[in-house]
Amino acid sequence: MARAPEDGSGAPIAIIAGGGQVPVHLARSMADRGLSFVVVMLKGDADPALAAYDHIAVNPVELARFKRFMLDRGVRTVTLVGSVRGRPDIGRFRPDWTTLRFIGRIVGALGRGDDALLRAVVRMMEDGGLTVVGAHELEPDLVAPAGLLGSVAVPRGQRASIDTGVAAATTLGALDAGQAVVVVGRRVVALEGAEGTDAMIERVAQLRAIGRLGRKKGGVLVKLRKPGQDIRVDMPTIGPQTVRNAAAAGLSGIAVHGENTLVMDRAATVEAADRAGLFLVGLTPDPVALIAGEGPG
Amino acid sequence: MARAPEDGSGAPIAIIAGGGQVPVHLARSMADRGLSFVVVMLKGDADPALAAYDHIAVNPVELARFKRFMLDRGVRTVTLVGSVRGRPDIGRFRPDWTTLRFIGRIVGALGRGDDALLRAVVRMMEDGGLTVVGAHELEPDLVAPAGLLGSVAVPRGQRASIDTGVAAATTLGALDAGQAVVVVGRRVVALEGAEGTDAMIERVAQLRAIGRLGRKKGGVLVKLRKPGQDIRVDMPTIGPQTVRNAAAAGLSGIAVHGENTLVMDRAATVEAADRAGLFLVGLTPDPVALIAGEGPG
């Protein structure tokens, strides 16, 4: 757990917000609990709803503006949440002097995977004296526990698919390519690259529609933390849309990395899974395995 | 090399033809050389042009018809070429007795990867007294050598991408998921699953168009034999369309597994690469590495 929210210093925590609904949920929850925070909205990514809070909107390379805002507000703790879809097109920026000091490190990381890029950003912030905490430390309810989340049990016949998926996702993660795979039977039919989890699941729906998967129903989405992934800044995430996509692709369920996965709007996510008849299970955090929620089917 | 085409027995070789142009090229080449052959066209997959030769059209599970045809023609050697897109929907078939003897083995393999399925098919044919040879043994010109195929050298800056791609494709192949990956810089941006290589490259083109790859140009398609893959029946394949797709996705070139990859219509493939300014290189067969065709860029 982070000490920051409870340390009594009164200094606001900065939510550095990429795209998607996680930053919005986090801000709303922190506001509800009366916690002090400010929002750094990443231009082109952050949800406009975040402008309702004390905020600044910056380009990822406008480090001088970012730094000034942090100093002005007395921020000492930051959390990075949400997706950064586009990668900054370095050629279009006129970076400031603060940025230039770090630009080599960032550019070096850009050519590699997401982890390398985020590690460079985190190191830069820590060099600047900031403490980086994970959204799950600020809002534990955002995290999937190990065990069954909804009311649909894992059919016995899907256990081998989950095992295959865990092996494949672990291998994929070691390449720093993606976090998720879809397994039908014992066959890995889709692996996530730069397209992201949603686009990968849609591909499975298309393959199924044209008869390329052999079976008309079934299959599992397995989404895991990558071995080198810093969950303070980049946690695997699912939400109601993930469940709806999985149902549309004819999958039987979703297995995520217990205690290592953000669930956006858990009530809506679980309800969507229950309604669609999909199981939703958190695997043991380490080593990753199915421990709970097994059913007779 | 297969002994069959040169053994003087005069017995025809059976080309068991799935989809795509490889079976067509192979049949044309064998006809040009006056070799004796028959074609087993897999219904729904084989190119209709193959009906110009002595042939039978069968469903993959009509083993009794297949067996009778083989006995009638005195076939002792078979080659399996071309893609089998759809997986047989077992429920729709009324299999014959010969098929039923093997159906358990096939169904068991269907849930796993392509390799498992093909291994079961090959074992079945060998059990039936047939010799299975690779298309590359019948037509060595179909195979990519190690070294540069076209006239565009491998830019120095793409070597790290190829290395990353070799590591990723090897890992992917060990999962029996797919054969190909696309690497931009040192980032694995796409991995082939059940969608196949062409659909994966199209995905890269789309990601590039919406700015998700960071770099406007560059990247490498790496396509390798899977570690467990029996190249007698399932060789990685590229052709002119692969080159056109790679060019449309803004890639710099294609690296394939030397001596382990079919190149359909090599003249047209090389010409397409040269015209698009793409390098086309065969890596060393084992261990896989770049040995030739390196340029100054």
Coordinates of C-alpha atoms in Angstrom, one line a residue:
Chain A
M1 CA 0.0 0.0 0.0
A2 CA 1.1 3.5 -0.7
R3 CA 1.6 5.7 2.3
A4 CA 0.9 8.8 0.3
P5 CA -2.9 8.9 0.6
E6 CA -2.7 8.4 4.3
D7 CA 0.4 10.3 5.3
G8 CA -1.5 13.3 6.4
S9 CA 0.7 15.7 4.5
G10 CA -2.3 17.0 2.5
A11 CA -0.2 17.1 -0.6
P12 CA -2.3 16.2 -3.6
I13 CA -1.6 13.0 -5.6
A14 CA -1.3 13.5 -9.4
I15 CA -3.3 11.2 -11.6
I16 CA -1.4 11.1 -14.9
A17 CA -4.3 10.1 -17.1
G18 CA -4.1 8.3 -20.4
G19 CA -7.2 7.1 -22.3
G20 CA -10.1 4.9 -21.2
Q21 CA -12.3 4.8 -18.1
V22 CA -9.8 3.8 -15.5
P23 CA -8.6 7.4 -14.7
V24 CA -12.2 8.5 -14.6
H25 CA -13.2 5.8 -12.1
L26 CA -10.1 6.4 -10.0
A27 CA -10.7 10.2 -9.9
R28 CA -14.4 9.7 -9.0
S29 CA -13.5 7.3 -6.2
M30 CA -10.8 9.5 -4.8
A31 CA -13.2 12.5 -4.9
D32 CA -15.9 10.4 -3.1
R33 CA -13.4 9.6 -0.4
G34 CA -12.3 13.2 -0.1
L35 CA -8.7 12.5 -1.1
S36 CA -6.7 15.4 -2.5
F37 CA -5.6 15.0 -6.1
V38 CA -4.9 16.8 -9.3
V39 CA -5.1 15.4 -12.9
V40 CA -2.5 15.6 -15.6
M41 CA -4.5 14.9 -18.8
L42 CA -2.4 13.5 -21.6
K43 CA -3.6 15.4 -24.7
G44 CA -5.4 13.2 -27.2
D45 CA -5.8 10.4 -24.8
A46 CA -7.4 11.5 -21.5
D47 CA -11.2 11.5 -21.2
P48 CA -12.6 15.1 -21.3
A49 CA -14.6 14.3 -18.1
L50 CA -11.4 14.7 -16.2
A51 CA -11.4 18.4 -16.9
A52 CA -14.0 18.7 -14.1
Y53 CA -11.1 18.3 -11.6
D54 CA -8.1 20.5 -10.9
H55 CA -6.0 19.6 -14.0
I56 CA -3.5 20.4 -16.7
A57 CA -3.6 19.1 -20.2
V58 CA -0.1 18.4 -21.6
N59 CA 1.6 16.6 -24.4
P60 CA 3.8 13.8 -23.2
V61 CA 7.0 15.6 -24.1
E62 CA 6.1 19.0 -22.5
L63 CA 8.0 18.1 -19.4
A64 CA 8.7 21.7 -18.3
R65 CA 5.0 22.5 -18.1
F66 CA 4.4 19.2 -16.3
K67 CA 7.2 19.9 -13.8
R68 CA 6.0 23.4 -13.1
F69 CA 2.4 22.2 -12.5
M70 CA 3.8 19.5 -10.1
L71 CA 5.9 22.1 -8.2
D72 CA 3.0 24.6 -8.1
R73 CA 0.6 22.0 -6.5
G74 CA 3.2 20.5 -4.2
V75 CA 2.8 17.1 -5.7
R76 CA 5.2 14.4 -4.5
T77 CA 3.3 11.3 -5.5
V78 CA 2.0 10.4 -8.9
T79 CA 0.0 7.5 -10.4
L80 CA 0.0 6.7 -14.2
V81 CA -3.3 5.2 -15.4
G82 CA -5.0 4.7 -18.7
S83 CA -3.8 3.8 -22.1
V84 CA -1.5 5.8 -24.4
R85 CA -2.7 4.9 -27.8
G86 CA -0.6 6.9 -30.1
R87 CA 3.1 7.0 -29.6
P88 CA 4.4 10.6 -29.6
D89 CA 5.6 11.6 -33.0
I90 CA 9.0 13.1 -32.0
G91 CA 9.4 15.0 -35.2
R92 CA 6.3 17.1 -34.6
F93 CA 7.3 18.3 -31.1
R94 CA 9.3 21.4 -30.2
P95 CA 10.5 20.0 -26.9
D96 CA 11.5 22.3 -24.0
W97 CA 14.9 22.1 -22.3
T98 CA 13.7 19.9 -19.5
T99 CA 12.5 17.5 -22.0
L100 CA 15.7 17.5 -24.0
R101 CA 17.6 16.3 -21.0
F102 CA 15.6 13.1 -21.1
I103 CA 14.7 12.8 -24.8
G104 CA 17.5 10.4 -25.6
R105 CA 16.3 7.9 -23.0
I106 CA 12.7 8.1 -24.2
V107 CA 13.6 7.8 -27.9
G108 CA 15.8 4.8 -27.1
A109 CA 12.8 3.2 -25.4
L110 CA 10.3 4.0 -28.1
G111 CA 11.6 1.4 -30.5
R112 CA 11.2 -1.4 -27.9
G113 CA 8.1 -2.6 -26.2
D114 CA 5.7 -0.8 -24.0
D115 CA 7.5 -1.9 -20.8
A116 CA 10.8 -0.3 -21.9
L117 CA 9.0 3.0 -22.6
L118 CA 7.2 3.0 -19.3
R119 CA 10.3 2.1 -17.4
A120 CA 12.0 5.1 -18.9
V121 CA 9.2 7.4 -18.0
V122 CA 9.1 6.0 -14.4
R123 CA 12.8 6.4 -14.0
M124 CA 12.6 10.0 -15.2
M125 CA 9.9 10.8 -12.6
E126 CA 11.8 9.1 -9.8
D127 CA 14.9 11.0 -10.9
G128 CA 12.8 14.2 -10.4
G129 CA 12.0 13.2 -6.8
L130 CA 8.5 12.0 -7.4
T131 CA 7.1 8.7 -5.9
V132 CA 5.2 6.5 -8.4
V133 CA 2.4 4.5 -7.0
G134 CA 0.0 2.1 -8.7
A135 CA -3.7 2.9 -9.1
H136 CA -4.4 -0.4 -7.3
E137 CA -2.6 1.0 -4.2
L138 CA -4.9 4.1 -4.3
E139 CA -8.1 2.1 -5.0
P140 CA -7.8 -1.6 -4.1
D141 CA -11.4 -2.2 -5.3
L142 CA -10.1 -1.7 -8.8
V143 CA -8.1 -5.0 -8.7
A144 CA -9.4 -8.5 -9.5
P145 CA -8.9 -10.9 -6.6
A146 CA -7.9 -14.5 -7.1
G147 CA -11.0 -16.6 -7.4
L148 CA -14.4 -16.4 -9.1
L149 CA -15.7 -12.9 -9.7
G150 CA -19.1 -13.6 -11.2
S151 CA -21.6 -16.4 -10.6
V152 CA -20.7 -18.6 -13.5
A153 CA -18.3 -21.4 -12.6
V154 CA -15.4 -22.5 -14.8
P155 CA -16.5 -25.5 -16.8
R156 CA -14.2 -28.5 -16.3
G157 CA -13.7 -28.7 -20.1
Q158 CA -12.2 -25.2 -20.1
R159 CA -9.4 -25.8 -17.6
A160 CA -7.0 -27.2 -20.3
S161 CA -7.7 -24.0 -22.4
I162 CA -6.8 -21.8 -19.4
D163 CA -3.6 -23.8 -18.8
T164 CA -2.7 -23.4 -22.5
G165 CA -3.5 -19.7 -22.3
V166 CA -1.4 -19.1 -19.2
A167 CA 1.6 -20.7 -20.9
A168 CA 1.0 -18.8 -24.1
A169 CA 0.4 -15.4 -22.4
T170 CA 3.4 -15.8 -20.3
T171 CA 5.5 -16.5 -23.3
L172 CA 4.0 -13.6 -25.2
G173 CA 4.6 -11.3 -22.2
A174 CA 8.2 -12.3 -22.1
L175 CA 8.5 -10.9 -25.6
D176 CA 6.9 -7.6 -24.3
A177 CA 4.5 -7.9 -27.2
G178 CA 1.1 -8.2 -25.5
Q179 CA -0.8 -9.4 -22.5
A180 CA -3.6 -11.5 -23.8
V181 CA -4.3 -14.6 -25.9
V182 CA -7.4 -16.5 -26.9
V183 CA -7.4 -20.3 -26.7
V184 CA -10.0 -22.6 -28.3
G185 CA -9.6 -26.2 -27.1
R186 CA -5.9 -26.4 -26.7
R187 CA -5.2 -24.3 -29.7
V188 CA -3.9 -20.7 -29.4
V189 CA -5.9 -18.9 -32.0
A190 CA -5.0 -15.2 -31.4
L191 CA -2.1 -13.4 -29.7
E192 CA -2.2 -9.7 -28.8
G193 CA 0.3 -7.3 -30.4
A194 CA 0.0 -3.6 -30.9
E195 CA -3.7 -3.8 -31.8
G196 CA -4.7 -4.3 -28.1
T197 CA -7.0 -6.8 -26.4
D198 CA -10.3 -5.5 -27.9
A199 CA -9.2 -5.7 -31.5
M200 CA -7.8 -9.2 -30.9
I201 CA -11.1 -10.4 -29.5
E202 CA -12.9 -8.9 -32.5
R203 CA -10.5 -10.8 -34.8
V204 CA -11.6 -14.0 -33.0
A205 CA -15.2 -13.2 -33.6
Q206 CA -14.5 -12.7 -37.3
L207 CA -12.5 -16.0 -37.6
R208 CA -15.3 -17.8 -35.9
A209 CA -17.9 -16.3 -38.2
I210 CA -16.0 -17.6 -41.3
G211 CA -15.5 -21.1 -39.7
R212 CA -11.8 -20.8 -39.2
L213 CA -11.9 -22.0 -35.5
G214 CA -13.6 -25.4 -36.1
R215 CA -15.8 -25.1 -33.0
K216 CA -18.9 -23.0 -33.0
K217 CA -18.7 -22.0 -29.4
G218 CA -16.2 -21.9 -26.5
G219 CA -12.8 -20.6 -25.9
V220 CA -11.1 -18.5 -23.3
L221 CA -9.5 -15.1 -23.1
V222 CA -6.5 -15.2 -20.8
K223 CA -4.9 -11.9 -19.9
L224 CA -1.9 -11.7 -17.7
R225 CA 0.7 -9.3 -16.4
K226 CA 3.8 -9.5 -18.5
P227 CA 6.8 -10.8 -16.6
G228 CA 8.7 -7.5 -16.7
Q229 CA 5.6 -5.3 -16.3
D230 CA 5.6 -2.6 -13.6
I231 CA 2.0 -2.8 -12.3
R232 CA 2.4 0.5 -10.7
V233 CA 2.1 2.1 -14.1
D234 CA 0.7 -0.5 -16.5
M235 CA -1.7 -3.1 -15.2
P236 CA -3.6 -5.4 -17.4
T237 CA -7.1 -4.1 -17.6
I238 CA -10.6 -5.5 -18.4
G239 CA -14.0 -4.0 -18.2
P240 CA -17.6 -4.4 -19.3
Q241 CA -16.6 -3.9 -22.9
T242 CA -14.1 -6.8 -22.7
V243 CA -16.9 -9.0 -21.5
R244 CA -19.2 -7.9 -24.2
N245 CA -16.5 -8.5 -26.9
A246 CA -15.7 -12.0 -25.5
A247 CA -19.4 -12.9 -25.5
A248 CA -19.7 -11.7 -29.1
A249 CA -16.7 -13.9 -30.0
G250 CA -18.5 -16.9 -28.6
L251 CA -16.0 -17.4 -25.7
S252 CA -16.9 -19.3 -22.6
G253 CA -15.1 -17.0 -20.2
I254 CA -12.2 -14.8 -19.2
A255 CA -9.3 -15.6 -16.9
V256 CA -7.2 -12.8 -15.6
H257 CA -4.1 -12.4 -13.4
G258 CA -5.5 -12.3 -9.8
E259 CA -4.3 -9.3 -7.8
N260 CA -2.5 -8.0 -11.0
T261 CA -5.4 -6.9 -13.1
L262 CA -7.6 -3.7 -13.0
V263 CA -11.3 -4.3 -13.4
M264 CA -13.0 -1.1 -14.5
D265 CA -16.4 -0.7 -13.0
R266 CA -16.4 -4.1 -11.4
A267 CA -20.2 -4.2 -10.7
A268 CA -21.0 -3.6 -14.4
T269 CA -18.2 -6.1 -15.5
V270 CA -19.5 -8.9 -13.3
E271 CA -23.1 -8.2 -14.3
A272 CA -22.2 -8.3 -18.0
A273 CA -20.4 -11.7 -17.5
D274 CA -23.3 -13.2 -15.5
R275 CA -25.8 -12.0 -18.1
A276 CA -23.8 -13.5 -20.9
G277 CA -23.2 -16.7 -19.1
L278 CA -19.4 -16.2 -19.1
F279 CA -17.1 -17.1 -16.3
L280 CA -14.8 -14.5 -15.0
V281 CA -12.0 -15.8 -12.8
G282 CA -8.9 -14.4 -11.2
L283 CA -6.0 -16.9 -11.4
T284 CA -3.5 -17.2 -8.5
P285 CA -1.0 -14.4 -8.7
D286 CA 2.2 -16.4 -8.6
P287 CA 2.7 -18.9 -10.0
V288 CA -0.3 -18.3 -12.2
A289 CA -2.8 -21.1 -12.0
L290 CA -6.5 -21.7 -11.7
I291 CA -7.4 -22.2 -8.0
A292 CA -11.0 -21.4 -7.6
G293 CA -14.3 -21.2 -9.4
E294 CA -14.2 -24.6 -11.0
G295 CA -17.5 -26.1 -12.0
P296 CA -18.8 -29.5 -13.0
G297 CA -19.3 -28.8 -16.7
Chain B
M1 CA 15.3 -35.8 -52.0
A2 CA 12.5 -38.2 -52.6
R3 CA 13.3 -41.3 -54.5
A4 CA 9.8 -41.5 -55.9
P5 CA 10.0 -39.2 -58.9
E6 CA 13.3 -40.9 -60.1
D7 CA 12.7 -44.5 -59.1
G8 CA 11.5 -45.5 -62.5
S9 CA 8.5 -47.3 -61.2
G10 CA 6.2 -45.1 -63.2
A11 CA 3.7 -45.0 -60.4
P12 CA 2.1 -41.6 -60.2
I13 CA 2.7 -39.3 -57.2
A14 CA -0.5 -37.9 -55.6
I15 CA -0.6 -34.2 -55.0
I16 CA -3.0 -33.8 -52.1
A17 CA -4.1 -30.2 -52.8
G18 CA -5.4 -27.7 -50.3
G19 CA -6.0 -24.0 -51.2
G20 CA -3.7 -21.4 -52.8
Q21 CA -1.3 -21.4 -55.7
V22 CA 1.4 -23.8 -54.5
P23 CA -0.4 -27.0 -55.7
V24 CA -1.1 -25.3 -59.0
H25 CA 2.6 -24.3 -59.5
L26 CA 3.7 -27.8 -58.4
A27 CA 1.3 -29.6 -60.8
R28 CA 2.3 -27.3 -63.7
S29 CA 6.0 -27.9 -63.0
M30 CA 5.6 -31.6 -62.7
A31 CA 3.6 -31.7 -65.9
D32 CA 6.3 -29.6 -67.7
R33 CA 8.9 -32.2 -66.6
G34 CA 6.8 -35.1 -67.8
L35 CA 6.4 -36.6 -64.3
S36 CA 3.5 -38.9 -63.6
F37 CA 1.1 -37.5 -61.0
V38 CA -2.6 -37.4 -59.9
V39 CA -4.3 -34.7 -57.9
V40 CA -6.5 -35.2 -54.8
M41 CA -8.5 -31.9 -54.6
L42 CA -9.7 -31.1 -51.1
K43 CA -13.3 -29.9 -51.6
G44 CA -13.7 -26.2 -50.7
D45 CA -10.0 -25.5 -50.7
A46 CA -8.3 -26.7 -53.9
D47 CA -8.0 -24.4 -56.9
P48 CA -10.5 -25.5 -59.7
A49 CA -7.6 -25.2 -62.2
L50 CA -6.3 -28.5 -60.8
A51 CA -9.3 -30.3 -62.3
A52 CA -7.4 -30.1 -65.6
Y53 CA -5.3 -33.1 -64.4
D54 CA -6.2 -36.6 -63.5
H55 CA -8.0 -36.0 -60.2
I56 CA -10.5 -36.8 -57.5
A57 CA -12.3 -34.2 -55.4
V58 CA -12.8 -35.4 -51.8
N59 CA -13.9 -34.2 -48.4
P60 CA -11.0 -34.6 -45.9
V61 CA -12.9 -37.3 -44.1
E62 CA -14.0 -39.4 -47.1
L63 CA -11.1 -41.7 -46.5
A64 CA -12.6 -44.7 -48.2
R65 CA -13.0 -42.8 -51.5
F66 CA -9.5 -41.5 -51.1
K67 CA -8.1 -44.9 -50.5
R68 CA -9.8 -46.5 -53.5
F69 CA -8.5 -43.7 -55.8
M70 CA -5.0 -44.3 -54.5
L71 CA -5.2 -48.1 -55.0
D72 CA -6.8 -47.7 -58.5
R73 CA -4.0 -45.4 -59.6
G74 CA -1.2 -47.4 -58.0
V75 CA -0.1 -44.4 -55.9
R76 CA 2.6 -45.1 -53.3
T77 CA 3.9 -41.6 -52.7
V78 CA 1.9 -38.5 -51.7
T79 CA 2.7 -34.9 -51.1
L80 CA 0.4 -32.5 -49.1
V81 CA 0.5 -28.9 -50.3
G82 CA -1.7 -25.9 -49.9
S83 CA -3.7 -24.4 -47.1
V84 CA -6.7 -26.0 -45.4
R85 CA -8.7 -23.0 -44.3
G86 CA -11.7 -24.4 -42.7
R87 CA -11.5 -27.2 -40.2
P88 CA -13.8 -30.1 -41.0
D89 CA -17.1 -29.7 -39.2
I90 CA -17.2 -33.3 -37.9
G91 CA -20.9 -33.0 -37.1
R92 CA -21.9 -32.5 -40.8
F93 CA -20.0 -35.6 -42.1
R94 CA -21.3 -39.1 -42.5
P95 CA -17.9 -40.8 -42.4
D96 CA -17.3 -44.1 -44.0
W97 CA -15.9 -47.1 -42.1
T98 CA -12.3 -46.5 -43.1
T99 CA -12.6 -42.9 -41.7
L100 CA -14.2 -44.1 -38.5
R101 CA -11.1 -46.2 -37.7
F102 CA -9.1 -43.0 -37.7
I103 CA -11.6 -40.5 -36.5
G104 CA -10.7 -40.6 -32.9
R105 CA -7.1 -39.7 -33.7
I106 CA -8.1 -36.8 -35.9
V107 CA -10.7 -35.4 -33.5
G108 CA -8.1 -35.6 -30.7
A109 CA -5.7 -33.5 -32.9
L110 CA -8.3 -31.0 -34.0
G111 CA -8.4 -29.2 -30.6
R112 CA -4.7 -28.6 -30.7
G113 CA -2.5 -26.7 -33.2
D114 CA -2.0 -27.3 -36.9
D115 CA 1.0 -29.4 -36.3
A116 CA -0.8 -31.9 -34.2
L117 CA -3.5 -32.2 -36.8
L118 CA -1.1 -32.7 -39.7
R119 CA 1.0 -35.2 -37.7
A120 CA -2.1 -37.3 -37.2
V121 CA -2.9 -37.1 -40.9
V122 CA 0.6 -38.1 -41.9
R123 CA 0.7 -41.0 -39.4
M124 CA -2.6 -42.2 -40.9
M125 CA -1.2 -42.2 -44.4
E126 CA 2.0 -43.9 -43.4
D127 CA 0.0 -46.5 -41.6
G128 CA -1.7 -47.1 -44.9
G129 CA 1.6 -47.8 -46.6
L130 CA 2.0 -44.5 -48.4
T131 CA 5.3 -42.5 -48.4
V132 CA 4.9 -38.8 -47.6
V133 CA 7.3 -36.5 -49.4
G134 CA 7.5 -32.7 -49.3
A135 CA 6.7 -30.5 -52.2
H136 CA 10.3 -29.1 -51.9
E137 CA 11.6 -32.6 -52.6
L138 CA 9.6 -32.8 -55.8
E139 CA 10.3 -29.2 -56.9
P140 CA 13.5 -27.8 -55.3
D141 CA 13.0 -24.4 -57.1
L142 CA 10.0 -23.8 -54.9
V143 CA 12.2 -23.4 -51.8
A144 CA 13.9 -20.1 -50.6
P145 CA 17.7 -20.6 -50.3
A146 CA 19.7 -18.9 -47.6
G147 CA 20.8 -15.5 -48.8
L148 CA 19.4 -12.6 -50.6
L149 CA 16.7 -13.4 -53.1
G150 CA 16.1 -10.0 -54.7
S151 CA 18.4 -7.1 -55.5
V152 CA 17.6 -5.0 -52.4
A153 CA 20.1 -5.4 -49.6
V154 CA 19.2 -5.7 -45.9
P155 CA 19.7 -2.2 -44.4
R156 CA 22.0 -2.3 -41.4
G157 CA 19.3 -0.7 -39.3
Q158 CA 16.9 -3.6 -39.9
R159 CA 19.2 -6.3 -38.5
A160 CA 18.1 -5.8 -34.9
S161 CA 14.5 -6.1 -36.1
I162 CA 15.3 -9.4 -37.8
D163 CA 17.0 -10.7 -34.7
T164 CA 14.0 -9.7 -32.6
G165 CA 11.7 -11.3 -35.1
V166 CA 13.6 -14.6 -35.2
A167 CA 13.4 -14.8 -31.4
A168 CA 9.7 -13.9 -31.4
A169 CA 8.7 -16.2 -34.3
T170 CA 10.7 -19.1 -32.7
T171 CA 8.8 -18.6 -29.4
L172 CA 5.5 -18.3 -31.3
G173 CA 6.2 -21.4 -33.3
A174 CA 6.9 -23.4 -30.1
L175 CA 3.3 -22.6 -29.1
D176 CA 2.2 -24.1 -32.4
A177 CA 0.2 -20.9 -32.9
G178 CA 1.7 -19.3 -36.0
Q179 CA 4.8 -18.8 -38.1
A180 CA 5.1 -15.1 -38.6
V181 CA 5.6 -11.9 -36.7
V182 CA 6.1 -8.2 -37.6
V183 CA 8.7 -6.2 -35.8
V184 CA 9.1 -2.4 -36.0
G185 CA 12.3 -1.3 -34.4
R186 CA 12.8 -3.8 -31.7
R187 CA 9.1 -4.0 -30.9
V188 CA 7.0 -7.0 -31.8
V189 CA 3.8 -5.4 -33.1
A190 CA 1.9 -8.4 -34.5
L191 CA 1.9 -12.1 -34.1
E192 CA 0.2 -14.6 -36.3
G193 CA -2.6 -16.8 -34.9
A194 CA -5.4 -18.5 -36.7
E195 CA -5.9 -15.5 -39.0
G196 CA -2.8 -16.3 -41.1
T197 CA 0.1 -14.2 -42.4
D198 CA -1.8 -12.1 -44.9
A199 CA -4.5 -11.0 -42.3
M200 CA -1.7 -10.2 -39.8
I201 CA 0.1 -8.0 -42.3
E202 CA -3.1 -6.2 -43.1
R203 CA -3.5 -5.5 -39.4
V204 CA -0.1 -3.9 -39.3
A205 CA -1.1 -1.7 -42.3
Q206 CA -4.2 -0.6 -40.3
L207 CA -2.3 0.1 -37.1
R208 CA 0.2 2.1 -39.1
A209 CA -2.5 4.1 -40.7
I210 CA -3.9 5.2 -37.4
G211 CA -0.5 6.0 -35.9
R212 CA -0.3 3.1 -33.5
L213 CA 3.2 2.1 -34.5
G214 CA 5.0 5.3 -33.9
R215 CA 7.2 5.1 -37.0
K216 CA 5.8 6.0 -40.4
K217 CA 7.9 3.5 -42.3
G218 CA 10.0 0.4 -41.7
G219 CA 9.6 -2.9 -40.1
V220 CA 10.2 -6.5 -41.0
L221 CA 8.1 -9.6 -41.6
V222 CA 9.8 -12.6 -40.2
K223 CA 8.4 -16.0 -41.1
L224 CA 9.9 -19.2 -39.8
R225 CA 9.3 -22.9 -39.7
K226 CA 7.8 -23.9 -36.4
P227 CA 10.1 -26.0 -34.2
G228 CA 7.8 -29.1 -34.4
Q229 CA 6.7 -28.5 -38.0
D230 CA 7.0 -31.3 -40.5
I231 CA 8.1 -29.5 -43.7
R232 CA 7.1 -32.4 -45.8
V233 CA 3.5 -31.4 -45.3
D234 CA 3.4 -27.9 -44.0
M235 CA 6.1 -25.5 -45.1
P236 CA 6.0 -21.8 -44.4
T237 CA 5.0 -20.1 -47.7
I238 CA 5.3 -16.7 -49.2
G239 CA 4.4 -15.3 -52.6
P240 CA 3.9 -12.2 -54.6
Q241 CA 0.8 -11.3 -52.5
T242 CA 2.9 -11.5 -49.3
V243 CA 5.3 -8.9 -50.8
R244 CA 2.5 -6.6 -51.9
N245 CA 0.9 -6.8 -48.5
A246 CA 4.2 -6.1 -46.8
A247 CA 4.8 -3.1 -49.0
A248 CA 1.3 -1.8 -48.3
A249 CA 2.1 -2.0 -44.6
G250 CA 5.2 0.1 -45.0
L251 CA 7.6 -2.7 -44.2
S252 CA 11.2 -2.6 -45.3
G253 CA 11.5 -6.3 -46.0
I254 CA 10.8 -9.9 -45.5
A255 CA 13.1 -12.5 -43.8
V256 CA 12.2 -16.1 -44.3
H257 CA 13.6 -19.4 -43.1
G258 CA 16.2 -20.4 -45.7
E259 CA 15.7 -23.9 -47.1
N260 CA 12.5 -24.2 -45.1
T261 CA 10.1 -21.9 -46.9
L262 CA 8.1 -22.3 -50.1
V263 CA 8.2 -19.3 -52.5
M264 CA 5.3 -19.4 -54.9
D265 CA 6.2 -18.1 -58.3
R266 CA 9.7 -17.0 -57.3
A267 CA 10.2 -14.8 -60.3
A268 CA 7.0 -12.8 -59.6
T269 CA 7.8 -12.7 -55.9
V270 CA 11.3 -11.3 -56.4
E271 CA 10.2 -8.9 -59.0
A272 CA 7.5 -7.5 -56.7
A273 CA 10.0 -7.1 -53.9
D274 CA 12.5 -5.3 -56.2
R275 CA 9.8 -3.0 -57.6
A276 CA 8.6 -2.1 -54.1
G277 CA 12.2 -1.6 -52.7
L278 CA 11.7 -4.4 -50.2
F279 CA 14.5 -6.8 -49.2
L280 CA 13.8 -10.5 -49.4
V281 CA 16.2 -12.7 -47.5
G282 CA 16.5 -16.3 -46.6
L283 CA 18.0 -16.7 -43.1
T284 CA 20.4 -19.6 -42.3
P285 CA 18.4 -22.7 -41.8
D286 CA 19.8 -23.8 -38.4
P287 CA 20.4 -22.0 -36.2
V288 CA 18.3 -19.3 -37.8
A289 CA 20.4 -16.2 -38.4
L290 CA 21.0 -13.5 -40.9
I291 CA 24.0 -14.5 -43.0
A292 CA 23.8 -12.7 -46.3
G293 CA 22.4 -9.7 -48.1
E294 CA 23.4 -7.1 -45.6
G295 CA 23.6 -3.6 -46.9
P296 CA 25.1 -0.4 -45.7
G297 CA 21.8 1.4 -44.8

